[in-house]
CSV table of C-alpha atoms in Angstrom, one decimal:
chain,number,residue,atom,x,y,z
A,1,MET,CA,99.3,13.9,115.5
A,2,ASN,CA,95.9,15.4,116.0
A,3,ALA,CA,93.9,15.4,119.2
A,4,LEU,CA,91.8,12.5,118.2
A,5,GLU,CA,94.8,10.4,117.4
A,6,TYR,CA,96.5,11.4,120.6
A,7,PHE,CA,93.5,10.4,122.8
A,8,ALA,CA,92.8,7.2,120.9
A,9,ASN,CA,96.5,6.2,121.4
A,10,TYR,CA,96.3,7.2,125.1
A,11,ILE,CA,93.1,5.2,125.7
A,12,ASN,CA,94.4,2.1,124.0
A,13,THR,CA,97.8,2.2,125.7
A,14,SER,CA,96.1,2.8,129.1
A,15,SER,CA,94.0,-0.4,128.6
A,16,ARG,CA,97.2,-2.3,127.9
A,17,ILE,CA,98.8,-0.9,131.0
A,18,ILE,CA,95.9,-2.0,133.1
A,19,GLU,CA,96.1,-5.5,131.6
A,20,LEU,CA,99.8,-5.7,132.5
A,21,LEU,CA,99.5,-4.3,136.0
A,22,ALA,CA,96.7,-6.8,136.7
A,23,GLN,CA,99.4,-9.5,136.5
A,24,LEU,CA,101.4,-8.1,139.3
A,25,PRO,CA,100.7,-8.7,143.0
A,26,GLU,CA,97.5,-6.9,144.2
A,27,SER,CA,99.3,-5.8,147.4
A,28,LEU,CA,101.7,-3.7,145.4
A,29,ASP,CA,101.5,0.0,146.3
A,30,LEU,CA,101.9,1.9,143.0
A,31,SER,CA,101.4,5.5,144.3
A,32,MET,CA,105.1,6.4,144.2
A,33,VAL,CA,105.4,4.7,140.8
A,34,VAL,CA,102.7,6.8,139.3
A,35,ARG,CA,104.3,9.9,140.8
A,36,ALA,CA,107.6,8.9,139.0
A,37,TRP,CA,105.7,8.6,135.7
A,38,GLU,CA,104.1,11.9,136.2
A,39,LYS,CA,107.3,13.7,137.2
A,40,GLY,CA,109.1,12.2,134.2
A,41,GLY,CA,106.4,13.7,131.9
A,42,LEU,CA,105.2,10.3,130.7
A,43,LEU,CA,101.6,11.1,131.4
A,44,ALA,CA,101.6,14.3,129.3
A,45,PRO,CA,102.0,14.9,125.6
A,46,ALA,CA,105.0,16.4,123.9
A,47,TRP,CA,104.4,19.6,121.9
A,48,LYS,CA,106.3,20.9,118.9
A,49,ASP,CA,105.7,24.3,117.4
A,50,GLY,CA,102.4,24.6,119.2
A,51,THR,CA,101.0,21.2,117.9
A,52,LEU,CA,100.8,17.8,119.5
A,53,ASP,CA,104.0,15.9,118.6
A,54,ARG,CA,103.8,12.6,120.4
A,55,ALA,CA,102.5,10.7,123.5
A,56,TRP,CA,104.9,9.3,126.1
A,57,ILE,CA,102.5,6.9,127.8
A,58,ASN,CA,103.9,4.1,125.6
A,59,VAL,CA,107.0,4.2,127.9
A,60,VAL,CA,104.7,3.5,130.9
A,61,ALA,CA,103.4,0.4,129.1
A,62,HIS,CA,106.9,-0.7,128.3
A,63,GLN,CA,107.8,-0.5,131.9
A,64,ALA,CA,104.7,-2.4,132.9
A,65,ALA,CA,105.6,-5.2,130.5
A,66,THR,CA,109.2,-5.3,131.8
A,67,ALA,CA,107.8,-5.6,135.4
A,68,VAL,CA,105.6,-8.5,134.5
A,69,LEU,CA,108.5,-10.5,133.0
A,70,ALA,CA,110.8,-9.6,135.9
A,71,TYR,CA,108.1,-10.6,138.4
A,72,LYS,CA,107.7,-14.0,136.8
A,73,LEU,CA,111.4,-14.6,137.0
A,74,CYS,CA,111.5,-13.4,140.6
A,75,ARG,CA,108.9,-15.8,141.8
A,76,LEU,CA,111.1,-18.7,140.7
A,77,ILE,CA,114.3,-17.5,142.3
A,78,GLU,CA,113.0,-15.7,145.3
A,79,ARG,CA,115.4,-17.5,147.6
A,80,GLU,CA,118.4,-16.4,145.6
A,81,LEU,CA,117.2,-12.8,145.6
A,82,ALA,CA,116.6,-12.9,149.4
A,83,SER,CA,120.1,-14.1,150.0
A,84,GLU,CA,121.4,-10.8,148.6
A,85,GLY,CA,118.8,-8.8,150.5
A,86,THR,CA,116.5,-8.1,147.6
A,87,ALA,CA,112.7,-8.6,147.9
A,88,ILE,CA,110.5,-9.3,144.9
A,89,GLU,CA,108.7,-6.0,145.4
A,90,ASP,CA,112.1,-4.1,145.1
A,91,VAL,CA,112.6,-5.7,141.6
A,92,ILE,CA,109.0,-5.0,140.5
A,93,ILE,CA,109.1,-1.4,141.5
A,94,ALA,CA,112.5,-0.9,139.9
A,95,ALA,CA,111.2,-2.4,136.6
A,96,LEU,CA,108.1,-0.2,136.8
A,97,ILE,CA,110.2,3.0,137.0
A,98,HIS,CA,113.4,2.2,135.1
A,99,ASP,CA,112.5,4.5,132.2
A,100,ALA,CA,110.5,7.1,134.2
A,101,PRO,CA,113.2,9.8,133.5
A,102,LYS,CA,113.6,8.8,129.9
A,103,ARG,CA,111.9,11.9,128.4
A,104,LEU,CA,113.9,14.2,130.6
A,105,GLU,CA,117.1,12.4,129.9
A,106,LEU,CA,116.7,12.7,126.2
A,107,GLU,CA,116.0,16.4,126.6
A,108,MET,CA,119.1,16.7,128.8
A,109,HIS,CA,121.3,15.0,126.3
A,110,LYS,CA,119.9,17.1,123.5
A,111,VAL,CA,120.7,20.3,125.3
A,112,LYS,CA,124.2,19.2,126.4
A,113,LYS,CA,124.9,17.6,123.1
A,114,THR,CA,126.6,14.8,125.0
A,115,ALA,CA,125.7,12.1,122.6
A,116,GLY,CA,128.5,11.4,120.1
A,117,GLN,CA,130.7,14.2,121.4
A,118,ASN,CA,132.0,13.4,124.9
A,119,GLY,CA,132.1,9.6,124.5
A,120,PHE,CA,130.2,6.6,125.6
A,121,ASP,CA,131.3,6.6,129.3
A,122,ASN,CA,130.3,10.3,129.7
A,123,VAL,CA,126.8,9.6,128.3
A,124,ASN,CA,126.4,6.6,130.7
A,125,ARG,CA,127.7,8.6,133.7
A,126,ASP,CA,125.3,11.5,132.9
A,127,THR,CA,122.4,9.1,132.5
A,128,GLU,CA,123.2,7.3,135.8
A,129,ARG,CA,123.6,10.4,137.8
A,130,PHE,CA,120.5,12.0,136.4
A,131,SER,CA,118.3,8.9,136.9
A,132,SER,CA,119.7,8.3,140.4
A,133,ALA,CA,118.9,11.9,141.5
A,134,PHE,CA,115.5,11.7,139.9
A,135,PHE,CA,114.5,8.6,141.8
A,136,ALA,CA,116.1,9.6,145.1
A,137,GLU,CA,114.2,12.9,145.1
A,138,LEU,CA,111.0,10.9,144.9
A,139,GLY,CA,111.9,8.9,148.0
A,140,PHE,CA,112.7,5.5,146.5
A,141,SER,CA,115.1,3.3,148.5
A,142,GLU,CA,118.7,3.1,147.6
A,143,LEU,CA,118.2,-0.6,146.6
A,144,VAL,CA,115.3,0.2,144.3
A,145,VAL,CA,117.3,3.1,142.7
A,146,SER,CA,120.4,0.9,142.2
A,147,ILE,CA,118.3,-1.7,140.3
A,148,ALA,CA,116.3,0.9,138.3
A,149,VAL,CA,119.4,2.6,136.9
A,150,THR,CA,121.0,-0.7,135.9
A,151,THR,CA,119.3,-1.0,132.6
A,152,GLY,CA,120.4,-0.2,129.0
A,153,ASN,CA,124.0,0.7,128.5
A,154,VAL,CA,124.5,1.5,132.1
A,155,GLY,CA,123.4,-2.0,133.1
A,156,LEU,CA,125.6,-3.4,130.3
A,157,ASP,CA,128.7,-1.7,131.7
A,158,ARG,CA,127.9,-2.9,135.3
A,159,ILE,CA,127.4,-6.5,134.2
A,160,ILE,CA,130.6,-6.5,132.2
A,161,ALA,CA,132.5,-5.1,135.1
A,162,GLY,CA,131.1,-7.8,137.4
A,163,LYS,CA,129.4,-5.2,139.6
A,164,ALA,CA,125.7,-6.1,139.1
A,165,SER,CA,123.6,-8.0,141.6
A,166,LEU,CA,121.0,-10.6,140.7
A,167,GLY,CA,118.2,-8.2,141.1
A,168,GLN,CA,119.9,-5.7,138.7
A,169,LYS,CA,120.6,-8.4,136.2
A,170,LEU,CA,116.9,-9.5,136.3
A,171,VAL,CA,115.6,-6.1,135.4
A,172,PHE,CA,118.3,-5.5,132.8
A,173,TYR,CA,117.4,-8.8,131.2
A,174,ALA,CA,113.6,-8.3,131.3
A,175,ASP,CA,114.1,-4.9,129.7
A,176,CYS,CA,116.1,-6.5,126.9
A,177,CYS,CA,113.1,-8.8,126.2
A,178,VAL,CA,110.4,-6.2,125.8
A,179,SER,CA,109.7,-4.4,122.6
A,180,GLY,CA,107.3,-1.5,123.2
A,181,ASP,CA,104.7,-3.1,125.5
A,182,ARG,CA,105.1,-6.7,124.2
A,183,ILE,CA,107.2,-9.4,125.8
A,184,VAL,CA,108.9,-10.8,122.7
A,185,GLY,CA,112.3,-12.2,123.9
A,186,TYR,CA,115.8,-10.8,123.5
A,187,GLU,CA,116.3,-11.6,119.8
A,188,LYS,CA,113.1,-10.1,118.5
A,189,ARG,CA,113.4,-7.0,120.7
A,190,PHE,CA,116.8,-6.1,119.3
A,191,ASP,CA,115.6,-6.8,115.7
A,192,ASP,CA,112.8,-4.3,116.4
A,193,VAL,CA,115.1,-1.5,117.6
A,194,ARG,CA,117.9,-1.9,115.0
A,195,LYS,CA,116.3,0.9,112.8
A,196,HIS,CA,117.0,3.4,115.6
A,197,PHE,CA,120.8,2.7,115.3
A,198,GLU,CA,121.0,3.0,111.5
A,199,PRO,CA,122.9,6.1,110.1
A,200,ARG,CA,119.8,8.3,110.3
A,201,GLY,CA,118.3,6.7,113.4
A,202,GLN,CA,117.8,8.4,116.7
A,203,TYR,CA,120.7,6.6,118.3
A,204,HIS,CA,123.1,6.3,115.3
A,205,TRP,CA,125.9,7.9,117.3
A,206,GLU,CA,126.1,4.8,119.6
A,207,LEU,CA,127.4,2.6,116.8
A,208,GLU,CA,130.8,4.3,116.7
A,209,LEU,CA,131.0,4.6,120.4
A,210,PHE,CA,130.5,0.8,120.9
A,211,LEU,CA,133.2,0.1,118.4
A,212,ARG,CA,135.5,2.5,120.1
A,213,LYS,CA,135.0,1.2,123.6
A,214,TYR,CA,134.4,-2.5,123.1
A,215,GLY,CA,136.0,-3.2,119.7
A,216,VAL,CA,132.9,-4.9,118.5
A,217,THR,CA,129.4,-3.7,117.4
A,218,LYS,CA,126.6,-2.9,119.7
A,219,TRP,CA,124.8,-6.1,118.8
A,220,GLU,CA,127.9,-8.3,119.5
A,221,THR,CA,128.5,-6.5,122.8
A,222,TYR,CA,124.9,-7.1,123.9
A,223,ASP,CA,124.9,-10.7,122.7
A,224,GLY,CA,128.1,-11.3,124.7
A,225,VAL,CA,126.3,-10.3,127.9
A,226,VAL,CA,122.6,-11.1,127.4
A,227,LEU,CA,122.9,-14.6,125.9
A,228,PRO,CA,125.1,-16.0,128.7
A,229,LEU,CA,122.8,-14.3,131.3
A,230,GLN,CA,119.8,-15.8,129.6
A,231,GLU,CA,121.3,-19.2,129.8
A,232,LYS,CA,122.2,-18.8,133.4
A,233,LEU,CA,118.7,-17.7,134.3
A,234,ALA,CA,117.3,-20.7,132.4
A,235,ARG,CA,119.5,-23.0,134.4
A,236,LEU,CA,118.7,-21.3,137.7
A,237,ILE,CA,114.9,-21.8,137.3
A,238,GLY,CA,115.3,-25.3,135.9
A,239,PHE,CA,114.1,-24.5,132.3
A,240,GLN,CA,115.5,-27.1,130.0
A,241,GLY,CA,114.2,-25.8,126.7
A,242,ASN,CA,115.8,-23.3,124.3
A,243,PRO,CA,117.0,-20.3,126.4
A,244,ASN,CA,115.6,-18.0,123.6
A,245,ASP,CA,112.1,-19.3,124.5
A,246,LEU,CA,112.5,-18.5,128.2
A,247,HIS,CA,110.0,-15.6,128.0
A,248,THR,CA,107.3,-17.9,126.6
A,249,HIS,CA,107.9,-20.3,129.5
A,250,LEU,CA,107.5,-17.6,132.1
A,251,VAL,CA,104.5,-15.6,130.7
A,252,PRO,CA,101.3,-17.0,129.3
A,253,ILE,CA,101.0,-16.6,125.6
A,254,ALA,CA,97.9,-14.4,125.9
A,255,SER,CA,100.0,-11.9,127.8
A,256,LEU,CA,102.6,-11.7,125.2
A,257,MET,CA,100.3,-10.6,122.4
C-alpha cells in the first residue's frame, strides 16, 4: 500500500463512518468512543519493514455499522432492556467500541502464540481480560464493558452458558450481521468471512478448536446460537417475515449498501 492508496482508503472509509454515525442519536457523546479508537490504534496505519502495511480505520466503520443495527433493535425493545437496567445508550456505546482493542489483541496473541497452542478457552479468557482492562482504563462503566466484551467467541460462550443479558445478546447479534461496514445479515456475513478460516486463513487454527470443544464445526456452533437468537428477536419486535431478513426490516435499504 502506498501513501495515495492509504489516504484514499482513509477518506472513503471516514465518509462511510460519518454516514453511519449520522443514524445514531444526536445527543450521543462520542468523545470516549473516539478515545478508545485512538488508544486501540485504529486511527493510525500499520507499518511493516518501514512501509505502509494497512489501515485500521475499517474496523471503526465496522463498529459504527454494528451500532446502527443494534440501535434499531434497541428502539423496538427499549422496555425489555430497561427491565434489566440497560439503557439504549449503553448498548450503542458498547457496539461502537467492541472491536476497539482488536489490533492490540491480535498483536498480543501473536506475541504469546496463544492461538492454536493453549486451546480455545485460554484464547477467549485472554481476549476477555485484555478487552475488559482496556475499556476499564478508559473509564467506561462496568455495564458498557460487559456488553462490549460479549462479542465473537467470548459472546458465543456466554450465550451458550446462559450468562448473557439481552443487551449483550443484541450487540453479539448485530456484530454477526455486519460484514466490514455493511449490514448484510447473519448468513451473508459468515459467507464473507469463511476464507479467513480456511487452511491458510488468518484464523485457520479456530477450526480444530471448535471441533475439540463443541464437537461440531465453527459454522454449526454459530448457527446453533445465532439462528434461535435471531428468531427470538424477530418475535420480540413483532416481525413476522423471514428471520433472515430481520436486518432489512430494521435498517433502510439505502443504509445497507
